[in-house]
Tab-separated table of C-alpha atoms in Angstrom:
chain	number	residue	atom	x	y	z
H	1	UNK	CA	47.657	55.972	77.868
H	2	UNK	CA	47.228	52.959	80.103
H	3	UNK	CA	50.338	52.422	80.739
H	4	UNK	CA	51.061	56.089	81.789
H	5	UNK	CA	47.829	56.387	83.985
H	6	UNK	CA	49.163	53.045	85.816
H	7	UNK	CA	52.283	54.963	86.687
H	8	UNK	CA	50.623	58.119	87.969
H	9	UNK	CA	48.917	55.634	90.232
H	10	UNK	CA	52.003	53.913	91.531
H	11	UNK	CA	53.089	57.063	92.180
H	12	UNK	CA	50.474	58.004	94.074
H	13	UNK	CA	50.403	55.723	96.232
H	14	UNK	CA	54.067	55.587	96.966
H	15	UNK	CA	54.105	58.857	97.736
H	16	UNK	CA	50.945	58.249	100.461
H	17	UNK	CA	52.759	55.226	101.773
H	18	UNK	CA	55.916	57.729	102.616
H	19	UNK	CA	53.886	60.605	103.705
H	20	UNK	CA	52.472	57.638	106.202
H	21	UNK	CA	55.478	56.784	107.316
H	22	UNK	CA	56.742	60.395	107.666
H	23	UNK	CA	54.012	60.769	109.974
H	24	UNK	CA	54.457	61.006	113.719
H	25	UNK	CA	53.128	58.376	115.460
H	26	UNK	CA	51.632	59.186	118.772
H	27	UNK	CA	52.840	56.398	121.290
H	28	UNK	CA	50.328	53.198	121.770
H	29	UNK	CA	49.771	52.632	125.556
H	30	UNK	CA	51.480	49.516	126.750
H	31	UNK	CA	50.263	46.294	128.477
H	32	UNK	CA	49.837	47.108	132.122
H	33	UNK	CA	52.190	44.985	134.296
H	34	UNK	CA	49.072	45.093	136.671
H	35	UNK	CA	45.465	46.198	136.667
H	36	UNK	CA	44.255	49.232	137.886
H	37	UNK	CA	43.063	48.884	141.557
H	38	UNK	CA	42.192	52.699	142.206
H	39	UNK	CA	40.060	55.247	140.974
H	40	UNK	CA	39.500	58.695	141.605
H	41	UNK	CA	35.966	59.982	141.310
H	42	UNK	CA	37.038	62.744	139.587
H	43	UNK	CA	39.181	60.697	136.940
H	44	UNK	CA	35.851	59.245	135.561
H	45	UNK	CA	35.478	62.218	133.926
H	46	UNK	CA	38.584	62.352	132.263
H	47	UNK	CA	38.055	58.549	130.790
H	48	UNK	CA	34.610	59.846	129.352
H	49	UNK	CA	36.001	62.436	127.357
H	50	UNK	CA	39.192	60.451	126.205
H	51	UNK	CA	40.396	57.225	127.420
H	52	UNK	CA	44.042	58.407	126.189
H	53	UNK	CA	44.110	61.085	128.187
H	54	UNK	CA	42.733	59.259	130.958
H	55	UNK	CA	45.876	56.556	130.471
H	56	UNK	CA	48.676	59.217	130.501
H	57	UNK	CA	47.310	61.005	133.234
H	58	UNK	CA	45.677	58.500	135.408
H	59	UNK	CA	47.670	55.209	134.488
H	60	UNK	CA	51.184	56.686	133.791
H	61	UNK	CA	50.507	59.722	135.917
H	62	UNK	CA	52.437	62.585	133.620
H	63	UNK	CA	52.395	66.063	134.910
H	64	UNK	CA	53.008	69.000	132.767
H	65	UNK	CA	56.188	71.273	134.985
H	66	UNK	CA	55.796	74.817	134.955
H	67	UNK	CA	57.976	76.329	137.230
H	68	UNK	CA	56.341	80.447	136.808
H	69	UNK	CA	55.072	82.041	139.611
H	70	UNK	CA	54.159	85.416	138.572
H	71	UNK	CA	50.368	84.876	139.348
H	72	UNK	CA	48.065	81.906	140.326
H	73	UNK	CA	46.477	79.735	137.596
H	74	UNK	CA	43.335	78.556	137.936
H	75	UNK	CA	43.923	75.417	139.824
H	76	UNK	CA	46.615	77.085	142.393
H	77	UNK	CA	43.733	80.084	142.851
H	78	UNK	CA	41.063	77.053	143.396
H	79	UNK	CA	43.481	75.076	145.898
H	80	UNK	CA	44.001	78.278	148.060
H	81	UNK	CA	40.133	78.495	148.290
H	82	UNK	CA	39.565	75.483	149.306
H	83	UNK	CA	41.938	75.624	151.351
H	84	UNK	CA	40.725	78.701	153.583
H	85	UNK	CA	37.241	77.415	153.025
H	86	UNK	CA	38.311	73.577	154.795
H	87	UNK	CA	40.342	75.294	157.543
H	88	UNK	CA	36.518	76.809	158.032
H	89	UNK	CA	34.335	74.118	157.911
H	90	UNK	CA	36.363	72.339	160.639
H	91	UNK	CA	36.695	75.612	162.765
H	92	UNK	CA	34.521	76.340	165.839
H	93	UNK	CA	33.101	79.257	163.652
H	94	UNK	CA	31.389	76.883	161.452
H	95	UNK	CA	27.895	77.605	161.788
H	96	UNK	CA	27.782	80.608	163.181
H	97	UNK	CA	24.666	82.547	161.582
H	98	UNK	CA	26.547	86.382	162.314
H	99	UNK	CA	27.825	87.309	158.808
H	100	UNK	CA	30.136	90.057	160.169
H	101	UNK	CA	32.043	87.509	162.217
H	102	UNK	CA	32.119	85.276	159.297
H	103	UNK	CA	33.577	87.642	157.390
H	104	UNK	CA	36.311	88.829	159.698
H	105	UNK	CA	37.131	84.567	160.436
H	106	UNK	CA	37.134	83.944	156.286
H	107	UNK	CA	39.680	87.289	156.051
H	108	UNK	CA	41.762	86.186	158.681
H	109	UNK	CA	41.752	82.458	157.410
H	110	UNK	CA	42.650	83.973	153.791
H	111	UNK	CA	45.815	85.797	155.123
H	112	UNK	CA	46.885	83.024	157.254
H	113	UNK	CA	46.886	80.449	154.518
H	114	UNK	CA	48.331	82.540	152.075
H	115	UNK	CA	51.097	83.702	154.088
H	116	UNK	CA	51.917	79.389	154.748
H	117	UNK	CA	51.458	78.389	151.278
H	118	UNK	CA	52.610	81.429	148.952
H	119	UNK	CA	55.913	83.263	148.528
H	120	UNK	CA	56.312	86.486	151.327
H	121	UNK	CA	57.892	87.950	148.432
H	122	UNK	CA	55.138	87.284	145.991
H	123	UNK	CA	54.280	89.171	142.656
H	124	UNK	CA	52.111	92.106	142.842
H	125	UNK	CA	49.675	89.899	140.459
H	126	UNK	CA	49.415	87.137	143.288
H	127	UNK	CA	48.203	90.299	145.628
H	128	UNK	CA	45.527	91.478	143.690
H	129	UNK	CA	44.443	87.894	143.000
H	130	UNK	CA	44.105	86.913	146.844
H	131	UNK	CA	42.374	90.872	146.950
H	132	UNK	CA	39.595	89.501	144.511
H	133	UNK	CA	39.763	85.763	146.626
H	134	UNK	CA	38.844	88.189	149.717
H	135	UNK	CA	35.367	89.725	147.815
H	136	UNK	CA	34.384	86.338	147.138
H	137	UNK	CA	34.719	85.005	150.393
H	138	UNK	CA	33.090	88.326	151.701
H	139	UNK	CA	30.088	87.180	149.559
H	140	UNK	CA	30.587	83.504	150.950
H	141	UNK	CA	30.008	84.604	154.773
H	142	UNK	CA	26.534	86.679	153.520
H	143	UNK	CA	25.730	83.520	151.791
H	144	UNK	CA	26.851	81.453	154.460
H	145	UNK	CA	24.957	83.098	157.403
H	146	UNK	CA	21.473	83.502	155.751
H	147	UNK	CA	22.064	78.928	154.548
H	148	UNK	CA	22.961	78.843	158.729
H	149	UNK	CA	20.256	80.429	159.591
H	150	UNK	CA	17.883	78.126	157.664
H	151	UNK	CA	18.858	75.092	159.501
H	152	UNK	CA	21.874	73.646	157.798
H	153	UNK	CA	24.871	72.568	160.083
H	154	UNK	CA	27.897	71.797	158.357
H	155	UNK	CA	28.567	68.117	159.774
H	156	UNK	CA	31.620	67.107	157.252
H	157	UNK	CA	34.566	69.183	155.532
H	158	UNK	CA	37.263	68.168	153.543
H	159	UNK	CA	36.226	64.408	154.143
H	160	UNK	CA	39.037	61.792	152.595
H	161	UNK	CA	37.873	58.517	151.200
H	162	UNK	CA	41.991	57.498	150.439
H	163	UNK	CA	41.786	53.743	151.371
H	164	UNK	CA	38.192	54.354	152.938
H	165	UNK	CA	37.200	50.538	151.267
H	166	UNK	CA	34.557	51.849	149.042
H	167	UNK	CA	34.340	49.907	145.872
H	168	UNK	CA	32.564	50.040	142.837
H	169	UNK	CA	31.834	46.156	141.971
H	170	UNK	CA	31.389	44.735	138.161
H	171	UNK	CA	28.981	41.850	137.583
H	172	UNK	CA	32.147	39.094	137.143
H	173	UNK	CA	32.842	40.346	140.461
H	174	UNK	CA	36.151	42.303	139.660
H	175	UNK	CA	36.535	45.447	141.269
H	176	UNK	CA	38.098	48.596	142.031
H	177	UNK	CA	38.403	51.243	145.398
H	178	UNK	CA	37.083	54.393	145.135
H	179	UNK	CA	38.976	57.195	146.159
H	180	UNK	CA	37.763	60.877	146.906
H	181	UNK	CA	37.436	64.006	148.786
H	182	UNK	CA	34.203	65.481	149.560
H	183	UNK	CA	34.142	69.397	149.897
H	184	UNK	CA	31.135	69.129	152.490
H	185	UNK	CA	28.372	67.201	153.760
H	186	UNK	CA	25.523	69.790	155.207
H	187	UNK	CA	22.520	68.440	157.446
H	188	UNK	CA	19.063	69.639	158.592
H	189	UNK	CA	17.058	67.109	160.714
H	190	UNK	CA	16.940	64.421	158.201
H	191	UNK	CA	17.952	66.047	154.972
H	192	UNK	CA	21.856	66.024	153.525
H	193	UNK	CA	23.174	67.667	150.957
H	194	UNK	CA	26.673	66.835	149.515
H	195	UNK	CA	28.512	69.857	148.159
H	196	UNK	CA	31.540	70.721	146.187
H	197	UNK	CA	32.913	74.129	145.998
H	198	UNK	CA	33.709	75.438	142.615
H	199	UNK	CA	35.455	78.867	142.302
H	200	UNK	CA	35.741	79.118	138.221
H	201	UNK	CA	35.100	82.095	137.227
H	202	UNK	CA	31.112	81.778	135.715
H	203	UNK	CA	28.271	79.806	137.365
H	204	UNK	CA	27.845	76.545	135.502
H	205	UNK	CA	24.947	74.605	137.166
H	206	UNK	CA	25.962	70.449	137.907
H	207	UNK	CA	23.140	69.028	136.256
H	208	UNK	CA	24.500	70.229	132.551
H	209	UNK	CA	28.024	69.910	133.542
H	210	UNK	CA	27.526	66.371	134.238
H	211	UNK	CA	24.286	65.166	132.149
H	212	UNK	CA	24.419	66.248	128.535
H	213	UNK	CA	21.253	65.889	126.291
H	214	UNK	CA	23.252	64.899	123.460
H	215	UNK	CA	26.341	63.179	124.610
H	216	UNK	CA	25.123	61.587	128.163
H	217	UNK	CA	27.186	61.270	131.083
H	218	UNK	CA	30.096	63.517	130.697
H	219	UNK	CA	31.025	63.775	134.624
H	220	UNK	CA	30.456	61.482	137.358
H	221	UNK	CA	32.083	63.081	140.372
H	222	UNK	CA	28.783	64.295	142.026
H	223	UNK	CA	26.889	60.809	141.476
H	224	UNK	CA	29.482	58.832	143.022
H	225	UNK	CA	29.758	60.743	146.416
H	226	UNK	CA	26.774	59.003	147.019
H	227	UNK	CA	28.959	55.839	147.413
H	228	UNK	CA	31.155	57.365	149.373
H	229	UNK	CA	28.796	58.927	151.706
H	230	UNK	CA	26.671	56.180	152.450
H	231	UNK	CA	30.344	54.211	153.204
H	232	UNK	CA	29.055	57.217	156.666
H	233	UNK	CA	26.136	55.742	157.578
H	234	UNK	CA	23.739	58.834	156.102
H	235	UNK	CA	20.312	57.704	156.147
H	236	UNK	CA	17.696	60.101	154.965
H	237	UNK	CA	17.175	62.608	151.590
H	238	UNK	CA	20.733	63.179	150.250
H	239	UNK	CA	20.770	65.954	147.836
H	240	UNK	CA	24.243	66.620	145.754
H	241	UNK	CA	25.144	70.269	144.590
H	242	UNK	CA	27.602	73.009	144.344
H	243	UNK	CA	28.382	75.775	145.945
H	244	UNK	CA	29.619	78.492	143.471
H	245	UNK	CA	31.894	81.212	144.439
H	246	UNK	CA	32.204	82.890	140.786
H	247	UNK	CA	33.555	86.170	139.754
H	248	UNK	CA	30.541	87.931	139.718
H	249	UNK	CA	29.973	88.101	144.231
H	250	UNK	CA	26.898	88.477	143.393
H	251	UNK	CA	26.107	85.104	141.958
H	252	UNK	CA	27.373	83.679	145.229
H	253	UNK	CA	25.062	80.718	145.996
H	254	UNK	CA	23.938	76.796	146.220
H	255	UNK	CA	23.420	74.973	143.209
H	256	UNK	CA	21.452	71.532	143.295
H	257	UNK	CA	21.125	68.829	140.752
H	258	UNK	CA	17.859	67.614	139.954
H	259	UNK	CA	18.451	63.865	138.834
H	260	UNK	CA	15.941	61.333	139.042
H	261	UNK	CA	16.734	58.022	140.272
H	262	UNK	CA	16.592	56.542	136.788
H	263	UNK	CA	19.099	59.054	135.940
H	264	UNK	CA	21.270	58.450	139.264
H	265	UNK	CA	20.538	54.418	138.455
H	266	UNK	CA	21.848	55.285	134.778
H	267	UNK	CA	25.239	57.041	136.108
H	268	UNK	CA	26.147	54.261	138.006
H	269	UNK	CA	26.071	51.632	135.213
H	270	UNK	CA	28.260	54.306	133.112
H	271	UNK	CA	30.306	54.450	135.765
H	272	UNK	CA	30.331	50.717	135.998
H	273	UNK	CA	30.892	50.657	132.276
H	274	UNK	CA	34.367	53.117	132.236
H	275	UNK	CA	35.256	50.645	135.405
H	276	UNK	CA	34.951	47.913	133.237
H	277	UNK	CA	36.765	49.449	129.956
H	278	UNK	CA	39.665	50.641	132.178
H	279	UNK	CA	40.322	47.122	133.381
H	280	UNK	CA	40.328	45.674	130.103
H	281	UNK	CA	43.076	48.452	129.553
H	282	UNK	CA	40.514	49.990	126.719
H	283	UNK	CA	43.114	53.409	126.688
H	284	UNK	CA	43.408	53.704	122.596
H	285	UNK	CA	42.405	55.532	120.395
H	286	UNK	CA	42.513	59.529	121.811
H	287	UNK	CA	39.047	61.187	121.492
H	288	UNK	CA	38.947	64.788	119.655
H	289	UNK	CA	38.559	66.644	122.761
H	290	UNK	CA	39.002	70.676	123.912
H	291	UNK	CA	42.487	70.851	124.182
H	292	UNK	CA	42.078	73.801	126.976
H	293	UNK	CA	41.406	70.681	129.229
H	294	UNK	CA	43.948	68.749	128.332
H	295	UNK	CA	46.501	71.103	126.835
H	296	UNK	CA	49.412	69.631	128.887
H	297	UNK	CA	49.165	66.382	126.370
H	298	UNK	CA	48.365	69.035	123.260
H	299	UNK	CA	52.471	67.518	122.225
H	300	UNK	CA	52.039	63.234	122.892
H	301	UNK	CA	48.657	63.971	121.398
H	302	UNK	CA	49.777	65.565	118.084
H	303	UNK	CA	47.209	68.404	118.628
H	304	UNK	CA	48.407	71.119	116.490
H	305	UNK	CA	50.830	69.126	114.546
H	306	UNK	CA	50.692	69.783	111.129
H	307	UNK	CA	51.358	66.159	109.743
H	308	UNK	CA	49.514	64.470	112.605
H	309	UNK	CA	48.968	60.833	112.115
H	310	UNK	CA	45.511	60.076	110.763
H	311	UNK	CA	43.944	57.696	113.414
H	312	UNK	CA	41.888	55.029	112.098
């Protein structure tokens, strides 16, 4: 019998070692001829959740090509709203407090831009989709006149930081430029408040989309426009927020976080930390992540392959 239970386990693990080797292998990331010298604020978040993902699409820069046109995705629908909503933050309407000639300016602005940046020949889908773009803006000049009327001024729109010279320094000194694009930079007397426009299609508030109880840090966008706003000069109360133009007009509206300075304190050293891992070219292995984020690697990845390799 012993000799028969030694050859069961031979075969065993022969046949393991094959199945290993029949395996796909998703590719190891390579030496980098040179570090990384550049970081997007919004790219932190991508390193937290998987510093594979964050190689391919950060370091190697792959982009999924989908040539279909029959409607806007989320990100196209996004970009047209910001850019209607960026034409209008650097207009002469502004901060006009009138809500009716808000609207009219947003409507006009809508049509304009999607008549330079869309198809003349676009889908019926498209239509209804820059129809729905209209209500929300609609909802945005309401919103918009009554925050006016308060006090704010808009004072900043669509700001660029690309080659601005705002760095995020390690302790051993290395370091690396931040790059970003603020939405908008509001004032009243003394106070700021830094916002980004989100147009998904529920409200999700920034404090939990950045700040988990469980996992931490899981964004750092908002937290690191401080760096890039005080590269301005801002002195005073800077508050950071959103402003959320969802599905639902009705939930049209300003959104502020409510970190402490320990907790602003703590994002920095995370962010200081992902700095640190990304120039000691820390990219492997991939994380188990939501694969609606990152679906365009779902293939390098192995997502939904069947005989995945098992990642130790």
């Amino acid at each position: 019998f012993g000799s028969e239970e030694s050859g069961q386990g031979q075969d065993l693990i022969e046949t393991d070692e094959l199945a290993d080797e029949s395996r796909f292998k998703i590719p190891r990331p390579e030496p980098l001829p040179e570090p990384v010298t550049r970081m997007g604020v919004t790219s932190f978040r991508t390193y937290l959740a998987c510093p594979y993902r964050y190689y391919l699409r950060h370091v190697l820069r792959l982009r999924e090509i989908d040539d279909r046109a029959n409607e806007l995705d989320a990100l196209m629908f996004g970009n047209l709203m910001h850019d209607v909503l960026s034409k209008f933050g650097n207009g002469p309407l502004r901060n006009s407090t009138d809500p009716d000639v808000l609207r009219d300016h947003l409507r006009d602005l809508l049509e304009q831009t999607a008549q330079d940046s869309l198809s003349h020949s676009r889908m019926a889908a498209v239509n209804v989709q820059i129809m729905q773009l209209r209500w929300r803006l609609d909802a945005f000049a309401e919103w918009q006149a009554r925050w006016a009327q308060d006090g704010w001024r808009i004072i900043f729109s669509e700001l660029s930081f690309q080659d601005a010279g705002v760095t995020l320094k390690l302790d051993d000194d290395r370091e690396v430029f931040l790059d970003g694009r603020i939405d908008r930079i509001d004032q009243r007397g003394n106070e700021y408040i830094i916002f980004d426009y989100k147009s998904s299609e529920s409200v999700h508030p920034p404090g939990p989309s950045h700040l988990k109880k469980k996992d931490g840090w899981v964004d750092l966008q908002l937290p690191l426009y401080r760096h890039l706003a005080h590269h301005l000069g801002l002195h005073g109360k800077i508050d950071l927020g959103y402003i959320v133009l969802p599905k639902d007009t009705k939930k049209v509206q300003h959104l502020l976080a409510d970190w402490t300075d320990e907790q602003l304190a703590d994002a920095d050293q995370t962010a200081r930390q992902v700095v640190e891992n990304v120039l000691d070219e820390q990219f492997w292995p991939p994380a188990s992540v939501d694969g609606t984020f990152y679906e365009e690697f779902a293939p390098i990845c192995q997502d939904k392959a069947f005989d995945r390799e098992v990642l130790s």
